[in-house]
Short mmCIF file of C-alpha atoms in Angstrom, two decimals:
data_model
loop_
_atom_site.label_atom_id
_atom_site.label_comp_id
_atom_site.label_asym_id
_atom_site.label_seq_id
_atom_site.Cartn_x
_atom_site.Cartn_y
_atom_site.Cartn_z
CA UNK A 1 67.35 141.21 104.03
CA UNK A 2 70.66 140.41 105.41
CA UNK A 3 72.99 137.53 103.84
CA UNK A 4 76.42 136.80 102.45
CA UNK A 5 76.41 136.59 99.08
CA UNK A 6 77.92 139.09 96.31
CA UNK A 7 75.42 140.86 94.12
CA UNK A 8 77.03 139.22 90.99
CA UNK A 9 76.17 135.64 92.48
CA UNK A 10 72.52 136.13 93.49
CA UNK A 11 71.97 137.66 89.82
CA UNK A 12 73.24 134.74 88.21
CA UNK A 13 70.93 132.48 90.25
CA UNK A 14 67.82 134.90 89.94
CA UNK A 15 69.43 135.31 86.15
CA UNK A 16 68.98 138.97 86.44
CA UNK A 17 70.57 141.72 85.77
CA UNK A 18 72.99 142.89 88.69
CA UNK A 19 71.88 146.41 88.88
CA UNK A 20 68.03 145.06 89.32
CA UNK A 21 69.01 143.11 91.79
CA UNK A 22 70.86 145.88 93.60
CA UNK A 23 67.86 147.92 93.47
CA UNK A 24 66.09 145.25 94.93
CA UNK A 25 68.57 144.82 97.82
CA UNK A 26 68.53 148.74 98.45
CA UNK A 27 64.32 149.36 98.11
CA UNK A 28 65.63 151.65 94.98
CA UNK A 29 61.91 150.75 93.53
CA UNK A 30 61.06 150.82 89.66
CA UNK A 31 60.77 146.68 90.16
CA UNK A 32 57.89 144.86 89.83
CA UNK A 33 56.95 142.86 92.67
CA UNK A 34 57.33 139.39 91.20
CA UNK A 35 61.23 140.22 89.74
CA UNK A 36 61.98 141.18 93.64
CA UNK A 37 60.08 138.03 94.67
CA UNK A 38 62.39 135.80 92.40
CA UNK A 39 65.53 137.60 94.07
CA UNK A 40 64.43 137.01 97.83
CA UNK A 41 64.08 133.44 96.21
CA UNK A 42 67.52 133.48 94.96
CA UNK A 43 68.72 134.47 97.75
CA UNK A 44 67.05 131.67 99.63
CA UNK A 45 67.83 129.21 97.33
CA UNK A 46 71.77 130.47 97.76
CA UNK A 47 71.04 129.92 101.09
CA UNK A 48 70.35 126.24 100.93
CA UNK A 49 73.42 125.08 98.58
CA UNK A 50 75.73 127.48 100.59
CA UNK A 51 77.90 124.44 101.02
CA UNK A 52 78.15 123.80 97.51
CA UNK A 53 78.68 127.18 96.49
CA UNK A 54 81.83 127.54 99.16
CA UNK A 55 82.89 124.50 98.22
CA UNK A 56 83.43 125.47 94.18
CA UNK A 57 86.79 125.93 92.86
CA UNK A 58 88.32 124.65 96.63
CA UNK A 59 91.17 122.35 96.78
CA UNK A 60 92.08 120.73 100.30
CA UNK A 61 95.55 119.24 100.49
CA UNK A 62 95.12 116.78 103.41
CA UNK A 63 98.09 114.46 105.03
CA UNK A 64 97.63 111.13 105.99
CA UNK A 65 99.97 109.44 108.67
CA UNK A 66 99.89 106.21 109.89
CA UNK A 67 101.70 103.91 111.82
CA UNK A 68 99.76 100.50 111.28
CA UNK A 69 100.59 97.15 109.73
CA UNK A 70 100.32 97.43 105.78
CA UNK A 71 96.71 95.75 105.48
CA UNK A 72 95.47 98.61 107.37
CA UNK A 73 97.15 101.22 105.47
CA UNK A 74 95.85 99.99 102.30
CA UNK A 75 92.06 99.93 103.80
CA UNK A 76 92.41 103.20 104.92
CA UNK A 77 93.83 104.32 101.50
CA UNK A 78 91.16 102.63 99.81
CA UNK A 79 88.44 104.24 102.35
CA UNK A 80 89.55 107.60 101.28
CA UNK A 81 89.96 107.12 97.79
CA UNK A 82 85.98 105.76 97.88
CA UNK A 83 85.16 108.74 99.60
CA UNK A 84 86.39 111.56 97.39
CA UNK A 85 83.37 111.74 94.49
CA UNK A 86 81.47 111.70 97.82
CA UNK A 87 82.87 115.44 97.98
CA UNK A 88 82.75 117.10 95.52
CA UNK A 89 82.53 119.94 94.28
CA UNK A 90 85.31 120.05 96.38
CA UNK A 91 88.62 118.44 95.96
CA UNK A 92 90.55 116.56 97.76
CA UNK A 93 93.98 115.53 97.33
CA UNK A 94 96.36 113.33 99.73
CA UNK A 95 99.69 113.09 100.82
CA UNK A 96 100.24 109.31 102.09
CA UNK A 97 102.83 108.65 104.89
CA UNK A 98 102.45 105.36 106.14
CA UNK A 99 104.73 103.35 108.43
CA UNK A 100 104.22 99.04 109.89
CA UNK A 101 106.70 100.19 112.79
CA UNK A 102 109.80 101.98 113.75
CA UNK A 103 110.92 104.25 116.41
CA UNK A 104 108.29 107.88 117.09
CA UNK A 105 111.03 109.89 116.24
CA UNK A 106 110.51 109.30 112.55
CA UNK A 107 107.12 109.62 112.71
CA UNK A 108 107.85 113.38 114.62
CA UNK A 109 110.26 114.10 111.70
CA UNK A 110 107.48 113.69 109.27
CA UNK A 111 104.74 115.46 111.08
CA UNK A 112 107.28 118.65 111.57
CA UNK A 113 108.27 118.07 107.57
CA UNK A 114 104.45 118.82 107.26
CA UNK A 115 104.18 121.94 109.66
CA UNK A 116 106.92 123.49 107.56
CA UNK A 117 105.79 122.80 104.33
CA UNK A 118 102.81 123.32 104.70
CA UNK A 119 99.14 121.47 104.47
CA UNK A 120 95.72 122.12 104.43
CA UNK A 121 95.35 119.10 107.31
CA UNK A 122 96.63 116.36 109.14
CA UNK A 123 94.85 112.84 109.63
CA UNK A 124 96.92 111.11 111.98
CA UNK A 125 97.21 107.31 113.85
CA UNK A 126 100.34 107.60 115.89
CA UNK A 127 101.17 106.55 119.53
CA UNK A 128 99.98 108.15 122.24
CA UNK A 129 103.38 109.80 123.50
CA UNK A 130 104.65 113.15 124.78
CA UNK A 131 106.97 113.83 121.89
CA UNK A 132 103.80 113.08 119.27
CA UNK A 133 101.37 115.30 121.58
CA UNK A 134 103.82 117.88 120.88
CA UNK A 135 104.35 117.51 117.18
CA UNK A 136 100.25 118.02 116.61
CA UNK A 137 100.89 121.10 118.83
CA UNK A 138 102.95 122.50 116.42
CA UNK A 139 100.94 121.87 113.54
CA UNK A 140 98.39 122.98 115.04
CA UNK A 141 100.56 126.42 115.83
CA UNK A 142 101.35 126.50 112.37
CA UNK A 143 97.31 126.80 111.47
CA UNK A 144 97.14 122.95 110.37
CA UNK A 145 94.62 121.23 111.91
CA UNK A 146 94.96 117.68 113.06
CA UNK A 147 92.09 114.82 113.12
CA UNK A 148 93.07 111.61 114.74
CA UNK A 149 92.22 108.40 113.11
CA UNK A 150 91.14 105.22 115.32
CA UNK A 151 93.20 105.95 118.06
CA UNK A 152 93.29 109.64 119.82
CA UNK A 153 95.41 111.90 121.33
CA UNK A 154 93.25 113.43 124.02
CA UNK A 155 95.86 115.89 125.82
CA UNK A 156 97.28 117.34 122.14
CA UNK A 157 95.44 120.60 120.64
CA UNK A 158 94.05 117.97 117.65
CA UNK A 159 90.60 119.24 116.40
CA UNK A 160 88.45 115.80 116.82
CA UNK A 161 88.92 111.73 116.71
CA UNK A 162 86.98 110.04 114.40
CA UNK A 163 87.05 106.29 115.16
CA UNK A 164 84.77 104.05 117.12
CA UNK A 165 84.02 103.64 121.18
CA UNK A 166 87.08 101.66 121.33
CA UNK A 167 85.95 101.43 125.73
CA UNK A 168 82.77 99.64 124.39
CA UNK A 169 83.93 97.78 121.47
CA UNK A 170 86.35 95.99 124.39
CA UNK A 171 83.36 95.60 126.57
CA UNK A 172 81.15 93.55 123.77
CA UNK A 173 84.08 91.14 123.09
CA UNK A 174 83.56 90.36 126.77
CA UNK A 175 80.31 89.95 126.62
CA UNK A 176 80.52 87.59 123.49
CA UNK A 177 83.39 85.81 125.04
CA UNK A 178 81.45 85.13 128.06
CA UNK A 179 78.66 84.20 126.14
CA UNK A 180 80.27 81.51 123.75
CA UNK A 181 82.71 80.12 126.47
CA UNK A 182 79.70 79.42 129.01
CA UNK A 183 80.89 77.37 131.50
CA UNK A 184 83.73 75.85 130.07
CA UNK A 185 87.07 76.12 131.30
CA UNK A 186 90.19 77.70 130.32
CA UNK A 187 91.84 81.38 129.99
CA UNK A 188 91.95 84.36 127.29
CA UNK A 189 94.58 85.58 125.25
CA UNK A 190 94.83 88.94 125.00
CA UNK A 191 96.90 90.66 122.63
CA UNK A 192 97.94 93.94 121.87
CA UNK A 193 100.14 95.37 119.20
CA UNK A 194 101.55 98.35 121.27
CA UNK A 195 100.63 99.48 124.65
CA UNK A 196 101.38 103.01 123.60
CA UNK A 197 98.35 103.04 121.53
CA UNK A 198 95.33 104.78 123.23
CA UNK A 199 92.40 103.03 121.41
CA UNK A 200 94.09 98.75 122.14
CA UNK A 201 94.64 100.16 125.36
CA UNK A 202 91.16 101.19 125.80
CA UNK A 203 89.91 98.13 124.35
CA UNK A 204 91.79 96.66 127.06
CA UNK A 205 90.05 98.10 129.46
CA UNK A 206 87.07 97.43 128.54
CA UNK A 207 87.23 94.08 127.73
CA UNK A 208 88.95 93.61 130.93
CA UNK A 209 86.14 95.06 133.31
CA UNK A 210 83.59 93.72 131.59
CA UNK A 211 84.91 90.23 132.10
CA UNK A 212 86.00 90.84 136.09
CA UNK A 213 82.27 92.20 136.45
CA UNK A 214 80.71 89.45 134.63
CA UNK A 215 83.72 86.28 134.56
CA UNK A 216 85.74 87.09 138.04
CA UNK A 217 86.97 83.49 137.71
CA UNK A 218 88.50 83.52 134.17
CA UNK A 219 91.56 84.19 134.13
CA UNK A 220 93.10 86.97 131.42
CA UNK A 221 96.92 87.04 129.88
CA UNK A 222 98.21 89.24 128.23
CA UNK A 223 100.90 89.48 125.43
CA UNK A 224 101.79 93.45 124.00
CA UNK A 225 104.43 94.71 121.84
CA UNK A 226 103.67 92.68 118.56
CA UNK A 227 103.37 95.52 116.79
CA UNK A 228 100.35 93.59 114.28
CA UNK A 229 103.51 92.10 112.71
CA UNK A 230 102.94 87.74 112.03
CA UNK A 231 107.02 87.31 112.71
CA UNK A 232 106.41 89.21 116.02
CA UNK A 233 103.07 87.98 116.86
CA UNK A 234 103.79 84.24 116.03
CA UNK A 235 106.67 84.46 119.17
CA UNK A 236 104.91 85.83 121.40
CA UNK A 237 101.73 83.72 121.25
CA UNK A 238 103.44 80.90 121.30
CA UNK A 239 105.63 81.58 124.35
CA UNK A 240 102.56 82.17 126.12
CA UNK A 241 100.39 79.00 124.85
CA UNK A 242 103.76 77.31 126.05
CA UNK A 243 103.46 78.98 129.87
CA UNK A 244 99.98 78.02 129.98
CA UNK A 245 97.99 75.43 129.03
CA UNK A 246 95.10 76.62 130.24
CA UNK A 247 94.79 79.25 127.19
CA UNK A 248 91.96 78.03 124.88
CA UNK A 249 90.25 81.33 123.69
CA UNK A 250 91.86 84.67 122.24
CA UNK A 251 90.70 88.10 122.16
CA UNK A 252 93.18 89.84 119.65
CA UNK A 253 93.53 94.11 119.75
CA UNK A 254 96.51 94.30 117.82
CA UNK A 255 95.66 91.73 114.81
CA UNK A 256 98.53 89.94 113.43
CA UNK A 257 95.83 87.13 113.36
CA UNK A 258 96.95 84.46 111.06
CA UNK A 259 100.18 84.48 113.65
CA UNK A 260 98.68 83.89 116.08
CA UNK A 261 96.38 80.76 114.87
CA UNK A 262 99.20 78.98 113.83
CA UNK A 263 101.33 79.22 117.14
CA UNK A 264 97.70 77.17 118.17
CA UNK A 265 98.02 74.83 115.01
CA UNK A 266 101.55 73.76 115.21
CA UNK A 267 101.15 73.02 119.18
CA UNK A 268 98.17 71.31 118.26
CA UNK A 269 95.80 73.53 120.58
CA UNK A 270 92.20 74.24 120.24
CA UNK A 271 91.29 77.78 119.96
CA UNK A 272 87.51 77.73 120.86
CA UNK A 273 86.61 81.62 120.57
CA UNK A 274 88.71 84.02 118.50
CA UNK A 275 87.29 87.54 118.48
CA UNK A 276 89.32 90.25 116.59
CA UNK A 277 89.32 94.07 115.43
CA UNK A 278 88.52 95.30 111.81
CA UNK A 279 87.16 93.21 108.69
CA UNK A 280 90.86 94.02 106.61
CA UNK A 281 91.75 90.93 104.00
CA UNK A 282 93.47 88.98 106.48
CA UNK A 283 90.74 88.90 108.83
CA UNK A 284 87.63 89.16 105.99
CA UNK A 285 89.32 85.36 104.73
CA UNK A 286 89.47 83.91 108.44
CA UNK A 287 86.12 84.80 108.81
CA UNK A 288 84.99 82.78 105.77
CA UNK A 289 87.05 80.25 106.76
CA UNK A 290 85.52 80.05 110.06
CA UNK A 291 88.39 80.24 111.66
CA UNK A 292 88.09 83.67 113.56
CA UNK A 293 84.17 83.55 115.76
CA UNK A 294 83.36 87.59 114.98
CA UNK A 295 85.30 90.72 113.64
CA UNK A 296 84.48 93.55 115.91
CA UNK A 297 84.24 96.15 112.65
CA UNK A 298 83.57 100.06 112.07
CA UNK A 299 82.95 101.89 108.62
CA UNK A 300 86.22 103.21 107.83
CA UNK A 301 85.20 104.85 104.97
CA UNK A 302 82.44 106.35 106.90
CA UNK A 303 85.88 107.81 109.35
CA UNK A 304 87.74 109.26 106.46
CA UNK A 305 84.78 111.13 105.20
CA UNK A 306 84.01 112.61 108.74
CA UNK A 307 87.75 113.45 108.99
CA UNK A 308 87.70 115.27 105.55
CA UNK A 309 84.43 117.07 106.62
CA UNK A 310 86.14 117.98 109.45
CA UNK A 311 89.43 119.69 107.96
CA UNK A 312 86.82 121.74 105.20
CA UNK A 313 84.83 123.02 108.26
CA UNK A 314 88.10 124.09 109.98
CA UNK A 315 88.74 126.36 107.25
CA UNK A 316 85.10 127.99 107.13
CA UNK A 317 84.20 125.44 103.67
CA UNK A 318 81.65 123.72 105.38
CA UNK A 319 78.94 125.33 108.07
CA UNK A 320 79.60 124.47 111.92
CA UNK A 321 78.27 120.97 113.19
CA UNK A 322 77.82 119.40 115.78
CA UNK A 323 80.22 117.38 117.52
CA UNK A 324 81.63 114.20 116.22
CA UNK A 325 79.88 110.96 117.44
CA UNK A 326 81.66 107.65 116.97
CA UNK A 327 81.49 104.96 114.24
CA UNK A 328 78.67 102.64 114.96
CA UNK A 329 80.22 99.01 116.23
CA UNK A 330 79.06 96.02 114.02
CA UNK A 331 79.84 92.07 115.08
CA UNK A 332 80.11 90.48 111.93
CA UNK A 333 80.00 86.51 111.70
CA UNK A 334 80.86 84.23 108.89
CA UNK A 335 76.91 84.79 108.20
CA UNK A 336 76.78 88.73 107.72
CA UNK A 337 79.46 89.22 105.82
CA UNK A 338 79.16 92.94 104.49
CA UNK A 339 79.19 92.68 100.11
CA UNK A 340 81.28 95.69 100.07
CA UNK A 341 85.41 94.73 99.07
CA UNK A 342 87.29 94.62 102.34
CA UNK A 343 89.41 96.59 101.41
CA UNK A 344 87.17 100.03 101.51
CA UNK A 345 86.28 98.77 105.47
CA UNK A 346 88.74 99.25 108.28
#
């Protein structure tokens, strides 16, 4: 009976003696049927908690890096924090490396810091650039793999993204914007924090082709380079609600929401339908407030679990899976709230 486990383990399980269960193992005889029966069931039953038992004693150092605005940052500290009794026996400990903005070059610095030093894994949200495709290439030379978080880097050596359908969470904003507009007039707002980012720009595009196909006639602008920050944000939308008065619905990528609803306040504009990304605590009190219409949302902690999963099977912890679907895309409304704190959601 072939399988991978030392004698010394499958006689603690069978709680045997280790030279009965040898003889069992090597058809040595002078064992009574039923004490070989309860090693073939040890075995077995090793068999079934393998992950468990390679998971004993293991510590994963993981490395988070982000380049978001701080209320993201601290949900997807929290989501990973949530996560960790969630996986044991193993454990988990993180190195945090968060930054709102700032030029890539820092964020290269700190992803090569890691590929010297060292790390069991790299969870990473960074722009999708040449210079960053290269850092993850040499982690990944340097036998760290790399998991990106929300946004992905498609052409770098990174193991897997773990995130949502960011094409089709852009494509039901258009259909809800379409939906809640109807036939009255006006244009959309559409705001990104960075073009450089893969997943806004991906929710751009689908937002964008679903309303050509559906809303030819309504016209789209768009405002980029906010970076999610209010100072920023508040500039920008106002400039534009300032070219055109014809803006009277918003479809924000990038967040920096509560910017962006007072540029509408203090010019005394109606926003009619305000449809954003990820139920953080800025957006989670606009919602009950009423003052955003949905909150696009995907289990964050639900990410950082997959991404740890992933990092533990990279270094033969875990048992091979298959491959990594996306985060299931809720619409939340004033009315279905989630009860869990905002804070553990991104």
């Amino acid at each position: 009976m072939g399988h991978p486990f030392p004698i010394r383990e499958i006689a603690r399980q069978a709680g045997l003696s280790e030279a009965t269960v040898d003889r069992v193992l090597n058809g040595r005889g002078g064992v009574r049927e039923s004490t070989a029966r309860e090693v073939h069931r040890a075995i077995a039953d090793l068999d079934r908690q393998r992950t468990q038992v390679r998971l004993v004693g293991r510590t994963f150092m993981l490395d988070i890096v982000v380049r978001a605005p701080e209320r993201f940052t601290t949900a997807v500290r929290a989501a990973l924090e949530a996560e960790l009794p969630s996986l044991h026996p193993a454990v988990v400990r993180s190195r945090f490396h968060f930054r709102e903005t700032g030029p890539v070059r820092e964020q290269v610095a700190t992803l090569d810091r890691i590929a010297r030093r060292g790390s069991q894994g790299v969870v990473l949200k960074a722009p999708d650039v040449p210079e960053v495709t290269a850092a993850v290439g040499r982690l990944v030379a340097a036998g760290i793999p790399v998991v990106t978080l929300v946004t992905d880097l498609p052409a770098s050596p990174r193991l897997a993204y773990v995130g949502s359908d960011n094409r089709a969470a852009g494509a039901t904003a258009a259909y809800l914007m379409g939906q809640w507009l109807g036939d009255r007039p006006g244009n959309v707002l559409t705001s990104l924090s960075s073009g450089f980012f893969r997943n806004e720009e991906e929710r751009e595009m689908g937002f964008r082709g679903a309303m050509r196909a559906r809303h030819p006639r309504r016209a789209l602008v768009e405002i980029a380079e906010g970076q999610g920050l209010d100072a920023t944000q508040y500039d920008l939308v106002r400039a534009a609600l300032e070219r055109d008065p014809e803006i009277n619905a918003v479809y924000s990528i990038g967040g920096g929401n509560i910017a962006t609803l007072r540029a509408f306040a203090e010019l005394g504009r109606e926003c009619a339908v305000f449809i954003a990304h990820d139920l953080d605590h800025d957006n989670t009190r606009l919602l009950r407030e009423h003052r955003l219409s949905a909150v696009l949302h995907h289990d964050l902690r639900q990410d950082m679990r997959e991404a740890c999963h992933l990092v533990m099977r990279a270094h033969g912890a875990l048992p091979p899976a298959g491959p990594t679907l996306p985060s299931a895309i809720q619409v939340v409304t004033p009315y279905n709230m989630p009860p869990q704190s905002p804070d553990l959601r991104g």
